[in-house]
Amino acid sequence: MQPDSLTVESGLEALESSTDFHGTVEPLDGLDDIETCEHIALFYRNRDERFATVAPFIWQGIEQGERVMYVIDDLPQSAILAELRTGDVDVDAALDTGQLTFHSLDETYLRSGRFDADDMLEVYADAIEEAKAEYPGLRVTANTNFILDEHATLEEFMAYESRVNTLFEGEDCIALCHYDCNRIPPEILVDVIRTHPHLIYDETVCHNFYYTPPEEFFQPDEPIRDVERMLNTLVDRSQARAQLKETVEELEESNDRLKRFAYVASHDLQEPLRMISSYLQLLESRYAPELDEEASEYIEFAVDGSDRMREMVNGLLAYSRIDMEEAEFESVDCDDVVDAMLSDLQIQISETDATIVFDPLPAVDGDAKQLEQLFSNLVSNAIKYSGDDPPHVEISGERHGNRCLFSVRDNGIGIEDEYVDQIFEIFNRLHANDEFPGTGIGLSLCQKIVSHHGGDIWVDSEPGTGTTFSFTLPRAR
Ligand code: ADP
């Protein structure tokens, strides 16, 4: 077993990657002055807030095959289990094998009738030893409401909390303690803040500059250290905010420059391109009788190339226009958008014998022209990338709260998993032009339009069976 592979980073990663924890996880990198240790305090104000953190923490432990210990306090085991069963992780299987265990206060904190720090540290030391024999690490989570019931003096408990940090040092062990902010008085919470290097409050994981290492916690020079810490925190926060503002301004400026560059370049390239195409055509029509077969073929290639380049430049211009033009959003009836799109694609549809089906679609808040382009690119791709059968395309859309979720599903050739991330990149294509003609701009334009509307777009595909593009848009106000 590698020493200390179960680190605070891995615990925080559980929160960062969980869809149940919606908050911010402050990165640890760059925080040189802060001591890290595998002991996290959660300050919660209600049950939802509590399990949005506790559940992913436990699920990650189970998934990683670790030993998971839950010390029960205010809620019965059945209520905790009900919360833990809401995820994809098989909590009951972990219970059956003994990987996940629940412990009462009488077996742990109050083993000898009242709280005794030495006793509890022994419980954890034993648990660490036991876990080591069978598991890659030990993950503990405990509620702390019992400290309110005068089972322990505050000093005793805080001294214990700071000793836990030392106990876990160098061990594959991580603990998450939950503190009920509504019930635990502020004078206790202040000490909780000082004894936990990592805190979670208001859906934000903070690395705690107020943390006081155990060896300092009860020392006479502690107030001086506290002042130092508070001042350093203020300075650090102010410097970070100022630096962030500067960086955002720089990025905004450079982003604006890039957008203008793409727009001007694509706009200004059109004229010389038009000249190349027209003179090539002139050459072809006027001098055709004097040219040998090879020369005519060269001209044909050149015309072909300039046509393709014009399509690309037009695509790039359409792409950069979305950034440059401030569109006024309004309520847009997606049924009208799809009707307009279908009449534009009429030739492609009848030439390929494609069927397009759709149910009534919800109205969204957006720019009708851009949305027509979005549906048109997706449906035209669905027809273009069809397999041997005639294309069958289903468009659907439904409201989900403030958003509408749309999908365009086809029965075409599909996309291999490994290429799924690449297809939204501008000019990225998976096929040669003689196989499927195109410029590689369509999907990047779709992505830009959707993100301009504050939505997301993604793809699910099965090679040989078909592809579904899904996207979200804001519902009409
Ligand atoms: P283009 O179609 O001009 O190549 P896009 O940006 O529209 O450019 O698409 C990028 C790539 O994604 C295409 O080259 C194609 O390989 C793949 N693709 C897009 N839509 C589909 C689809 N419905 N089915 C299968 N592959 C698709």
Short mmCIF file of C-alpha atoms and ligand atoms in Angstrom, two decimals:
data_model
loop_
_atom_site.label_atom_id
_atom_site.label_comp_id
_atom_site.label_asym_id
_atom_site.label_seq_id
_atom_site.Cartn_x
_atom_site.Cartn_y
_atom_site.Cartn_z
CA MET A 1 0.00 0.00 0.00
CA GLN A 2 1.34 3.46 -0.92
CA PRO A 3 1.57 5.74 2.13
CA ASP A 4 -1.03 8.48 2.28
CA SER A 5 -2.57 7.99 -1.13
CA LEU A 6 -5.99 8.95 0.24
CA THR A 7 -5.44 12.69 0.41
CA VAL A 8 -7.61 15.71 0.87
CA GLU A 9 -7.29 16.30 -2.88
CA SER A 10 -9.05 13.04 -3.62
CA GLY A 11 -11.82 13.87 -1.11
CA LEU A 12 -12.36 17.26 -2.68
CA GLU A 13 -12.29 15.73 -6.12
CA ALA A 14 -15.37 13.72 -5.08
CA LEU A 15 -17.23 16.97 -4.55
CA GLU A 16 -15.91 18.66 -7.66
CA SER A 17 -17.00 15.82 -9.92
CA SER A 18 -20.35 15.19 -8.20
CA THR A 19 -23.52 16.43 -9.84
CA ASP A 20 -25.09 16.75 -6.36
CA PHE A 21 -22.55 19.26 -5.09
CA HIS A 22 -23.23 22.43 -7.06
CA GLY A 23 -20.78 24.71 -5.32
CA THR A 24 -17.25 25.94 -5.78
CA VAL A 25 -14.16 23.97 -4.83
CA GLU A 26 -11.22 26.25 -4.22
CA PRO A 27 -8.13 24.77 -5.91
CA LEU A 28 -5.31 23.76 -3.60
CA ASP A 29 -2.53 24.69 -6.02
CA GLY A 30 -0.76 27.92 -5.29
CA LEU A 31 -1.72 27.84 -1.60
CA ASP A 32 1.79 27.36 -0.32
CA ASP A 33 1.18 28.91 3.08
CA ILE A 34 -1.65 26.65 4.04
CA GLU A 35 -1.25 23.35 5.81
CA THR A 36 -3.27 20.64 4.24
CA CYS A 37 -4.49 17.66 6.10
CA GLU A 38 -7.13 15.03 5.61
CA HIS A 39 -9.70 16.57 7.93
CA ILE A 40 -12.59 18.55 6.53
CA ALA A 41 -15.40 20.35 8.39
CA LEU A 42 -18.78 20.83 6.80
CA PHE A 43 -20.95 23.67 8.15
CA TYR A 44 -24.51 22.92 7.07
CA ARG A 45 -27.77 24.76 7.53
CA ASN A 46 -30.22 22.12 6.40
CA ARG A 47 -30.44 18.47 5.44
CA ASP A 48 -30.11 19.05 1.68
CA GLU A 49 -26.96 21.08 2.14
CA ARG A 50 -25.57 18.40 4.42
CA PHE A 51 -26.12 15.44 2.09
CA ALA A 52 -25.06 17.35 -1.02
CA THR A 53 -21.59 17.03 0.51
CA VAL A 54 -21.76 13.91 2.68
CA ALA A 55 -23.30 11.63 0.04
CA PRO A 56 -20.67 12.20 -2.74
CA PHE A 57 -17.95 11.89 -0.11
CA ILE A 58 -19.23 8.45 0.90
CA TRP A 59 -20.01 7.31 -2.65
CA GLN A 60 -16.46 8.05 -3.72
CA GLY A 61 -15.12 6.00 -0.79
CA ILE A 62 -17.31 3.02 -1.70
CA GLU A 63 -16.41 3.26 -5.38
CA GLN A 64 -12.71 3.35 -4.55
CA GLY A 65 -13.07 0.24 -2.41
CA GLU A 66 -12.17 2.04 0.83
CA ARG A 67 -13.44 1.27 4.29
CA VAL A 68 -16.20 3.78 5.11
CA MET A 69 -17.26 4.52 8.70
CA TYR A 70 -20.30 6.64 9.49
CA VAL A 71 -20.77 7.83 13.09
CA ILE A 72 -24.47 8.42 13.64
CA ASP A 73 -25.71 11.23 15.80
CA ASP A 74 -28.93 13.16 15.24
CA LEU A 75 -30.43 11.15 12.36
CA PRO A 76 -31.37 7.46 12.49
CA GLN A 77 -29.49 5.06 10.21
CA SER A 78 -32.60 4.54 8.05
CA ALA A 79 -32.80 8.28 7.23
CA ILE A 80 -29.11 8.40 6.34
CA LEU A 81 -29.44 5.32 4.16
CA ALA A 82 -32.42 6.85 2.34
CA GLU A 83 -30.19 9.81 1.42
CA LEU A 84 -27.29 7.59 0.38
CA ARG A 85 -29.51 5.38 -1.79
CA THR A 86 -30.32 8.32 -4.10
CA GLY A 87 -27.06 7.85 -6.06
CA ASP A 88 -25.81 5.30 -8.56
CA VAL A 89 -23.56 3.63 -5.98
CA ASP A 90 -24.73 0.35 -4.47
CA VAL A 91 -24.76 1.37 -0.81
CA ASP A 92 -26.52 -1.82 0.31
CA ALA A 93 -23.88 -4.06 -1.22
CA ALA A 94 -21.22 -2.08 0.69
CA LEU A 95 -23.27 -2.55 3.88
CA ASP A 96 -23.57 -6.30 3.28
CA THR A 97 -19.84 -6.80 2.86
CA GLY A 98 -19.00 -4.63 5.85
CA GLN A 99 -17.20 -2.07 3.70
CA LEU A 100 -19.67 0.56 4.97
CA THR A 101 -20.53 0.51 8.66
CA PHE A 102 -22.63 2.72 10.92
CA HIS A 103 -21.59 3.36 14.50
CA SER A 104 -23.54 4.81 17.39
CA LEU A 105 -22.14 7.45 19.73
CA ASP A 106 -22.03 4.82 22.47
CA GLU A 107 -19.60 2.77 20.41
CA THR A 108 -17.44 5.76 19.54
CA TYR A 109 -17.36 9.26 21.03
CA LEU A 110 -19.17 8.28 24.22
CA ARG A 111 -17.68 4.82 24.59
CA SER A 112 -16.86 5.37 28.22
CA GLY A 113 -20.08 7.18 29.10
CA ARG A 114 -18.78 10.65 28.36
CA PHE A 115 -16.48 12.07 25.74
CA ASP A 116 -12.85 11.20 26.21
CA ALA A 117 -10.36 12.36 23.62
CA ASP A 118 -7.78 9.61 24.27
CA ASP A 119 -10.48 7.01 24.05
CA MET A 120 -11.83 8.31 20.75
CA LEU A 121 -8.37 8.65 19.22
CA GLU A 122 -7.87 5.01 20.14
CA VAL A 123 -11.12 4.12 18.34
CA TYR A 124 -9.79 5.81 15.19
CA ALA A 125 -6.28 4.38 15.55
CA ASP A 126 -7.80 0.88 15.82
CA ALA A 127 -10.06 1.55 12.85
CA ILE A 128 -7.07 2.70 10.78
CA GLU A 129 -5.13 -0.44 11.66
CA GLU A 130 -8.10 -2.67 10.90
CA ALA A 131 -8.81 -0.93 7.61
CA LYS A 132 -5.18 -1.22 6.52
CA ALA A 133 -5.38 -5.01 6.57
CA GLU A 134 -8.12 -5.19 3.95
CA TYR A 135 -8.73 -1.82 2.32
CA PRO A 136 -6.70 0.87 0.54
CA GLY A 137 -7.84 3.48 3.05
CA LEU A 138 -10.29 4.58 5.70
CA ARG A 139 -12.92 7.26 5.18
CA VAL A 140 -14.77 8.55 8.22
CA THR A 141 -17.72 10.84 8.50
CA ALA A 142 -19.30 11.96 11.74
CA ASN A 143 -21.88 14.36 13.02
CA THR A 144 -20.92 16.44 16.04
CA ASN A 145 -24.18 17.57 17.58
CA PHE A 146 -23.46 15.54 20.68
CA ILE A 147 -21.01 18.21 21.83
CA LEU A 148 -24.07 20.32 22.63
CA ASP A 149 -25.31 17.81 25.17
CA GLU A 150 -22.56 18.53 27.65
CA HIS A 151 -20.93 15.18 27.14
CA ALA A 152 -17.68 17.04 26.71
CA THR A 153 -16.26 20.42 27.53
CA LEU A 154 -15.59 22.54 24.52
CA GLU A 155 -11.88 22.65 25.28
CA GLU A 156 -11.73 18.89 25.44
CA PHE A 157 -13.45 18.48 22.14
CA MET A 158 -11.40 21.11 20.35
CA ALA A 159 -8.17 19.69 21.69
CA TYR A 160 -9.34 16.35 20.35
CA GLU A 161 -10.27 17.78 16.94
CA SER A 162 -6.84 19.28 16.51
CA ARG A 163 -5.20 15.99 17.55
CA VAL A 164 -7.18 14.15 14.87
CA ASN A 165 -5.19 16.12 12.30
CA THR A 166 -1.97 14.68 13.67
CA LEU A 167 -3.38 11.18 13.90
CA PHE A 168 -4.30 11.19 10.22
CA GLU A 169 -0.94 12.52 9.07
CA GLY A 170 0.81 9.98 6.87
CA GLU A 171 -2.15 7.59 7.01
CA ASP A 172 -4.56 6.67 4.23
CA CYS A 173 -7.38 8.20 6.12
CA ILE A 174 -9.74 11.12 5.56
CA ALA A 175 -12.50 12.53 7.79
CA LEU A 176 -15.46 14.77 7.17
CA CYS A 177 -17.13 16.21 10.30
CA HIS A 178 -20.55 17.86 9.98
CA TYR A 179 -21.48 20.84 12.12
CA ASP A 180 -25.03 22.11 12.30
CA CYS A 181 -24.65 25.92 12.02
CA ASN A 182 -28.17 26.50 13.30
CA ARG A 183 -27.63 24.62 16.52
CA ILE A 184 -23.97 24.95 17.39
CA PRO A 185 -23.30 28.34 19.00
CA PRO A 186 -20.93 30.79 17.30
CA GLU A 187 -18.29 30.60 20.03
CA ILE A 188 -17.91 26.90 19.29
CA LEU A 189 -18.01 27.40 15.52
CA VAL A 190 -15.09 29.84 15.79
CA ASP A 191 -12.98 27.10 17.30
CA VAL A 192 -14.19 24.60 14.72
CA ILE A 193 -12.95 26.99 12.05
CA ARG A 194 -9.60 27.21 13.76
CA THR A 195 -9.12 23.46 14.09
CA HIS A 196 -10.06 22.41 10.54
CA PRO A 197 -7.69 23.12 7.65
CA HIS A 198 -10.47 22.68 5.09
CA LEU A 199 -14.01 23.99 5.47
CA ILE A 200 -17.15 23.62 3.44
CA TYR A 201 -19.74 26.34 3.88
CA ASP A 202 -22.44 27.74 1.59
CA GLU A 203 -21.54 25.19 -1.10
CA THR A 204 -17.95 26.41 -1.18
CA VAL A 205 -14.89 24.42 -0.24
CA CYS A 206 -12.37 26.81 1.32
CA HIS A 207 -8.81 26.12 2.33
CA ASN A 208 -8.65 27.72 5.67
CA PHE A 209 -6.15 30.41 6.51
CA TYR A 210 -7.56 30.59 10.05
CA TYR A 211 -6.46 27.02 10.69
CA THR A 212 -4.29 26.74 13.77
CA PRO A 213 -2.08 23.66 13.90
CA PRO A 214 -2.56 21.54 17.05
CA GLU A 215 0.84 22.45 18.49
CA GLU A 216 -0.19 26.11 18.52
CA PHE A 217 -3.83 25.85 19.43
CA PHE A 218 -3.43 26.12 23.20
CA GLN A 219 -0.15 28.03 23.30
CA PRO A 220 0.29 31.42 25.04
CA ASP A 221 1.41 33.19 21.84
CA GLU A 222 -1.75 32.09 20.08
CA PRO A 223 -3.42 35.53 19.95
CA ILE A 224 -0.38 37.00 18.15
CA ARG A 225 -0.48 34.14 15.66
CA ASP A 226 -4.20 34.74 15.23
CA VAL A 227 -3.67 38.40 14.39
CA GLU A 228 -1.00 37.42 11.88
CA ARG A 229 -3.35 34.93 10.28
CA MET A 230 -6.21 37.39 10.05
CA LEU A 231 -4.04 40.07 8.49
CA ASN A 232 -2.51 37.65 6.04
CA THR A 233 -5.98 36.47 5.07
CA LEU A 234 -7.10 40.03 4.37
CA VAL A 235 -4.00 40.81 2.33
CA ASP A 236 -4.23 37.56 0.45
CA ARG A 237 -7.89 38.01 -0.38
CA SER A 238 -7.42 41.60 -1.54
CA GLN A 239 -4.42 40.71 -3.68
CA ALA A 240 -6.26 37.77 -5.22
CA ARG A 241 -9.30 39.89 -6.06
CA ALA A 242 -7.20 42.66 -7.59
CA GLN A 243 -5.21 40.16 -9.63
CA LEU A 244 -8.37 38.40 -10.79
CA LYS A 245 -9.88 41.69 -11.96
CA GLU A 246 -6.73 42.50 -13.93
CA THR A 247 -6.65 39.04 -15.50
CA VAL A 248 -10.32 39.20 -16.47
CA GLU A 249 -9.82 42.59 -18.11
CA GLU A 250 -6.78 41.33 -20.04
CA LEU A 251 -8.65 38.23 -21.17
CA GLU A 252 -11.70 40.22 -22.24
CA GLU A 253 -9.52 42.54 -24.29
CA SER A 254 -7.64 39.72 -25.96
CA ASN A 255 -10.91 37.87 -26.59
CA ASP A 256 -12.39 40.97 -28.24
CA ARG A 257 -9.27 41.36 -30.38
CA LEU A 258 -9.52 37.72 -31.49
CA LYS A 259 -13.19 38.03 -32.36
CA ARG A 260 -12.53 41.20 -34.37
CA PHE A 261 -9.61 39.54 -36.10
CA ALA A 262 -11.66 36.53 -37.23
CA TYR A 263 -14.46 38.80 -38.39
CA VAL A 264 -12.26 41.25 -40.31
CA ALA A 265 -10.12 38.49 -41.80
CA SER A 266 -13.09 36.48 -43.06
CA HIS A 267 -14.83 39.60 -44.30
CA ASP A 268 -11.80 41.03 -46.11
CA LEU A 269 -10.77 37.72 -47.65
CA GLN A 270 -14.01 37.57 -49.60
CA GLU A 271 -13.09 40.20 -52.16
CA PRO A 272 -9.73 38.73 -53.32
CA LEU A 273 -11.35 35.29 -53.34
CA ARG A 274 -14.13 36.51 -55.56
CA MET A 275 -11.49 37.92 -57.94
CA ILE A 276 -9.63 34.62 -58.09
CA SER A 277 -12.82 32.67 -58.87
CA SER A 278 -14.09 35.07 -61.51
CA TYR A 279 -10.74 35.35 -63.35
CA LEU A 280 -10.36 31.58 -63.29
CA GLN A 281 -13.83 31.22 -64.79
CA LEU A 282 -13.02 33.89 -67.37
CA LEU A 283 -9.84 32.05 -68.28
CA GLU A 284 -11.77 28.84 -68.64
CA SER A 285 -14.60 30.25 -70.77
CA ARG A 286 -12.48 32.51 -73.03
CA TYR A 287 -9.42 30.36 -73.61
CA ALA A 288 -10.94 26.87 -73.39
CA PRO A 289 -10.33 26.00 -77.10
CA GLU A 290 -6.63 26.91 -76.83
CA LEU A 291 -5.99 24.89 -73.64
CA ASP A 292 -4.93 21.26 -73.69
CA GLU A 293 -6.66 18.70 -71.51
CA GLU A 294 -4.11 19.00 -68.70
CA ALA A 295 -4.40 22.79 -68.49
CA SER A 296 -8.23 22.56 -68.38
CA GLU A 297 -7.95 20.04 -65.58
CA TYR A 298 -5.63 22.37 -63.62
CA ILE A 299 -8.10 25.20 -63.97
CA GLU A 300 -10.88 22.92 -62.80
CA PHE A 301 -8.88 22.03 -59.65
CA ALA A 302 -8.16 25.71 -59.01
CA VAL A 303 -11.87 26.64 -59.38
CA ASP A 304 -12.76 23.78 -57.07
CA GLY A 305 -10.22 24.92 -54.49
CA SER A 306 -11.38 28.52 -54.57
CA ASP A 307 -15.03 27.42 -54.23
CA ARG A 308 -14.15 25.40 -51.17
CA MET A 309 -12.17 28.24 -49.72
CA ARG A 310 -15.10 30.60 -50.26
CA GLU A 311 -17.39 28.21 -48.39
CA MET A 312 -14.91 28.07 -45.52
CA VAL A 313 -14.49 31.83 -45.40
CA ASN A 314 -18.28 32.27 -45.49
CA GLY A 315 -18.60 29.78 -42.64
CA LEU A 316 -15.95 31.59 -40.63
CA LEU A 317 -17.72 34.88 -41.25
CA ALA A 318 -21.04 33.40 -40.05
CA TYR A 319 -19.20 32.02 -37.02
CA SER A 320 -17.57 35.30 -36.04
CA ARG A 321 -20.78 37.29 -36.71
CA ILE A 322 -22.42 35.51 -33.78
CA ASP A 323 -19.86 37.12 -31.49
CA MET A 324 -19.84 40.49 -33.20
CA GLU A 325 -23.53 41.16 -33.66
CA GLU A 326 -25.52 41.92 -30.55
CA ALA A 327 -28.67 39.90 -31.17
CA GLU A 328 -31.92 40.94 -29.52
CA PHE A 329 -33.48 37.86 -27.98
CA GLU A 330 -37.24 37.41 -28.26
CA SER A 331 -39.79 34.69 -27.86
CA VAL A 332 -39.27 32.28 -30.76
CA ASP A 333 -41.73 29.61 -31.81
CA CYS A 334 -39.56 26.60 -32.65
CA ASP A 335 -42.29 25.09 -34.83
CA ASP A 336 -41.94 28.11 -37.16
CA VAL A 337 -38.15 27.78 -37.06
CA VAL A 338 -38.35 24.12 -38.07
CA ASP A 339 -40.88 24.87 -40.85
CA ALA A 340 -38.58 27.53 -42.31
CA MET A 341 -35.59 25.22 -42.01
CA LEU A 342 -37.45 22.37 -43.77
CA SER A 343 -38.39 24.55 -46.71
CA ASP A 344 -34.73 25.63 -47.06
CA LEU A 345 -33.59 22.00 -47.04
CA GLN A 346 -36.39 20.85 -49.38
CA ILE A 347 -34.06 19.86 -52.25
CA GLN A 348 -31.70 17.86 -50.01
CA ILE A 349 -34.72 16.15 -48.39
CA SER A 350 -36.39 15.11 -51.63
CA GLU A 351 -33.12 14.07 -53.32
CA THR A 352 -32.28 11.70 -50.47
CA ASP A 353 -35.84 10.50 -49.81
CA ALA A 354 -35.45 11.59 -46.20
CA THR A 355 -38.29 11.53 -43.66
CA ILE A 356 -38.27 14.22 -41.01
CA VAL A 357 -40.69 13.86 -38.11
CA PHE A 358 -41.35 16.17 -35.19
CA ASP A 359 -43.95 16.81 -32.50
CA PRO A 360 -44.99 20.32 -31.44
CA LEU A 361 -41.92 22.06 -30.06
CA PRO A 362 -41.73 24.51 -27.14
CA ALA A 363 -41.08 28.25 -27.59
CA VAL A 364 -37.67 29.56 -26.53
CA ASP A 365 -36.02 32.86 -25.83
CA GLY A 366 -33.53 33.52 -28.60
CA ASP A 367 -32.56 34.76 -32.03
CA ALA A 368 -34.78 33.18 -34.70
CA LYS A 369 -32.19 33.39 -37.52
CA GLN A 370 -29.49 31.74 -35.44
CA LEU A 371 -31.87 29.03 -34.27
CA GLU A 372 -32.87 28.26 -37.84
CA GLN A 373 -29.19 27.90 -38.67
CA LEU A 374 -28.76 25.57 -35.68
CA PHE A 375 -31.62 23.22 -36.65
CA SER A 376 -30.64 23.43 -40.30
CA ASN A 377 -27.00 22.38 -39.67
CA LEU A 378 -28.05 19.46 -37.48
CA VAL A 379 -30.79 18.17 -39.79
CA SER A 380 -28.67 18.63 -42.89
CA ASN A 381 -25.84 16.64 -41.22
CA ALA A 382 -28.36 13.97 -40.15
CA ILE A 383 -29.33 13.57 -43.81
CA LYS A 384 -25.77 13.84 -45.16
CA TYR A 385 -24.23 11.27 -42.81
CA SER A 386 -26.91 8.63 -43.44
CA GLY A 387 -26.08 5.01 -44.05
CA ASP A 388 -27.56 2.71 -46.71
CA ASP A 389 -31.18 3.24 -45.58
CA PRO A 390 -33.06 6.43 -46.50
CA PRO A 391 -32.46 9.04 -43.78
CA HIS A 392 -35.00 9.15 -40.96
CA VAL A 393 -34.68 12.18 -38.67
CA GLU A 394 -36.65 12.83 -35.48
CA ILE A 395 -36.73 16.27 -33.93
CA SER A 396 -38.08 16.58 -30.41
CA GLY A 397 -38.19 19.20 -27.70
CA GLU A 398 -39.66 19.59 -24.26
CA ARG A 399 -39.55 22.00 -21.37
CA HIS A 400 -37.55 21.22 -18.23
CA GLY A 401 -37.99 24.04 -15.73
CA ASN A 402 -36.43 27.18 -17.17
CA ARG A 403 -34.80 25.35 -20.03
CA CYS A 404 -35.95 23.47 -23.09
CA LEU A 405 -34.19 20.29 -24.11
CA PHE A 406 -34.12 19.50 -27.84
CA SER A 407 -32.76 16.57 -29.75
CA VAL A 408 -32.15 15.70 -33.38
CA ARG A 409 -31.86 11.94 -33.84
CA ASP A 410 -30.86 10.12 -37.02
CA ASN A 411 -30.39 6.55 -38.25
CA GLY A 412 -27.08 7.30 -39.96
CA ILE A 413 -23.49 6.09 -39.89
CA GLY A 414 -22.84 7.27 -36.31
CA ILE A 415 -19.60 8.54 -34.78
CA GLU A 416 -16.91 6.48 -33.07
CA ASP A 417 -16.50 7.34 -29.36
CA GLU A 418 -12.93 8.57 -29.77
CA TYR A 419 -13.98 11.33 -32.20
CA VAL A 420 -16.93 12.62 -30.23
CA ASP A 421 -14.93 15.46 -28.62
CA GLN A 422 -13.37 16.59 -31.90
CA ILE A 423 -16.42 17.15 -34.04
CA PHE A 424 -17.34 20.50 -32.46
CA GLU A 425 -13.88 21.94 -33.26
CA ILE A 426 -13.89 24.40 -36.13
CA PHE A 427 -12.66 22.92 -39.48
CA ASN A 428 -12.44 19.46 -37.92
CA ARG A 429 -13.82 16.76 -40.20
CA LEU A 430 -13.85 13.00 -39.94
CA HIS A 431 -14.22 12.31 -43.67
CA ALA A 432 -12.51 13.18 -46.92
CA ASN A 433 -14.29 15.67 -49.13
CA ASP A 434 -15.01 13.16 -51.90
CA GLU A 435 -16.69 10.84 -49.37
CA PHE A 436 -18.88 13.48 -47.69
CA PRO A 437 -18.44 17.09 -48.83
CA GLY A 438 -18.25 19.80 -46.15
CA THR A 439 -16.14 22.45 -44.48
CA GLY A 440 -16.10 21.31 -40.85
CA ILE A 441 -17.80 24.47 -39.64
CA GLY A 442 -21.42 23.31 -39.17
CA LEU A 443 -21.13 21.86 -35.67
CA SER A 444 -18.79 24.54 -34.34
CA LEU A 445 -21.39 27.05 -35.48
CA CYS A 446 -24.08 25.04 -33.66
CA GLN A 447 -22.00 25.06 -30.51
CA LYS A 448 -21.41 28.80 -30.75
CA ILE A 449 -25.13 29.49 -31.26
CA VAL A 450 -26.15 27.30 -28.33
CA SER A 451 -23.55 28.80 -25.99
CA HIS A 452 -24.59 32.29 -27.15
CA HIS A 453 -28.04 31.36 -25.85
CA GLY A 454 -26.57 30.13 -22.55
CA GLY A 455 -27.19 26.44 -23.33
CA ASP A 456 -25.18 23.25 -23.83
CA ILE A 457 -24.90 20.88 -26.78
CA TRP A 458 -23.68 17.29 -26.76
CA VAL A 459 -23.83 14.13 -28.82
CA ASP A 460 -24.66 10.47 -28.20
CA SER A 461 -23.89 8.08 -30.97
CA GLU A 462 -23.69 4.45 -31.84
CA PRO A 463 -21.61 3.71 -34.95
CA GLY A 464 -23.74 1.99 -37.58
CA THR A 465 -27.00 2.74 -35.76
CA GLY A 466 -27.37 6.49 -35.50
CA THR A 467 -26.58 9.73 -33.75
CA THR A 468 -28.51 12.04 -31.44
CA PHE A 469 -27.50 15.65 -30.96
CA SER A 470 -29.08 17.20 -27.85
CA PHE A 471 -29.03 20.84 -26.80
CA THR A 472 -30.63 23.14 -24.27
CA LEU A 473 -32.01 26.64 -24.80
CA PRO A 474 -33.72 29.06 -22.41
CA ARG A 475 -37.52 28.77 -22.44
CA ALA A 476 -39.54 31.72 -23.71
CA ARG A 477 -40.16 34.32 -20.99
P1 ADP B 1 -18.99 19.01 -41.97
O1 ADP B 1 -20.31 18.31 -42.03
O2 ADP B 1 -18.91 20.17 -42.91
O3 ADP B 1 -17.82 18.10 -42.07
P2 ADP B 1 -19.62 19.61 -39.21
O4 ADP B 1 -18.93 20.54 -38.28
O5 ADP B 1 -21.07 19.84 -39.46
O6 ADP B 1 -18.80 19.69 -40.56
O7 ADP B 1 -19.41 18.13 -38.70
C1 ADP B 1 -18.13 17.70 -38.26
C2 ADP B 1 -18.01 16.19 -38.41
O8 ADP B 1 -18.90 15.54 -37.49
C3 ADP B 1 -18.41 15.69 -39.76
O9 ADP B 1 -17.31 15.70 -40.63
C4 ADP B 1 -18.92 14.28 -39.48
O10 ADP B 1 -17.85 13.38 -39.49
C5 ADP B 1 -19.42 14.35 -38.06
N1 ADP B 1 -20.90 14.41 -38.00
C6 ADP B 1 -21.66 15.52 -37.87
N2 ADP B 1 -22.98 15.20 -37.82
C7 ADP B 1 -23.04 13.87 -37.93
C8 ADP B 1 -24.13 12.92 -37.94
N3 ADP B 1 -25.41 13.30 -37.81
N4 ADP B 1 -23.81 11.61 -38.05
C9 ADP B 1 -22.52 11.21 -38.13
N5 ADP B 1 -21.47 12.04 -38.15
C10 ADP B 1 -21.71 13.35 -38.05
#
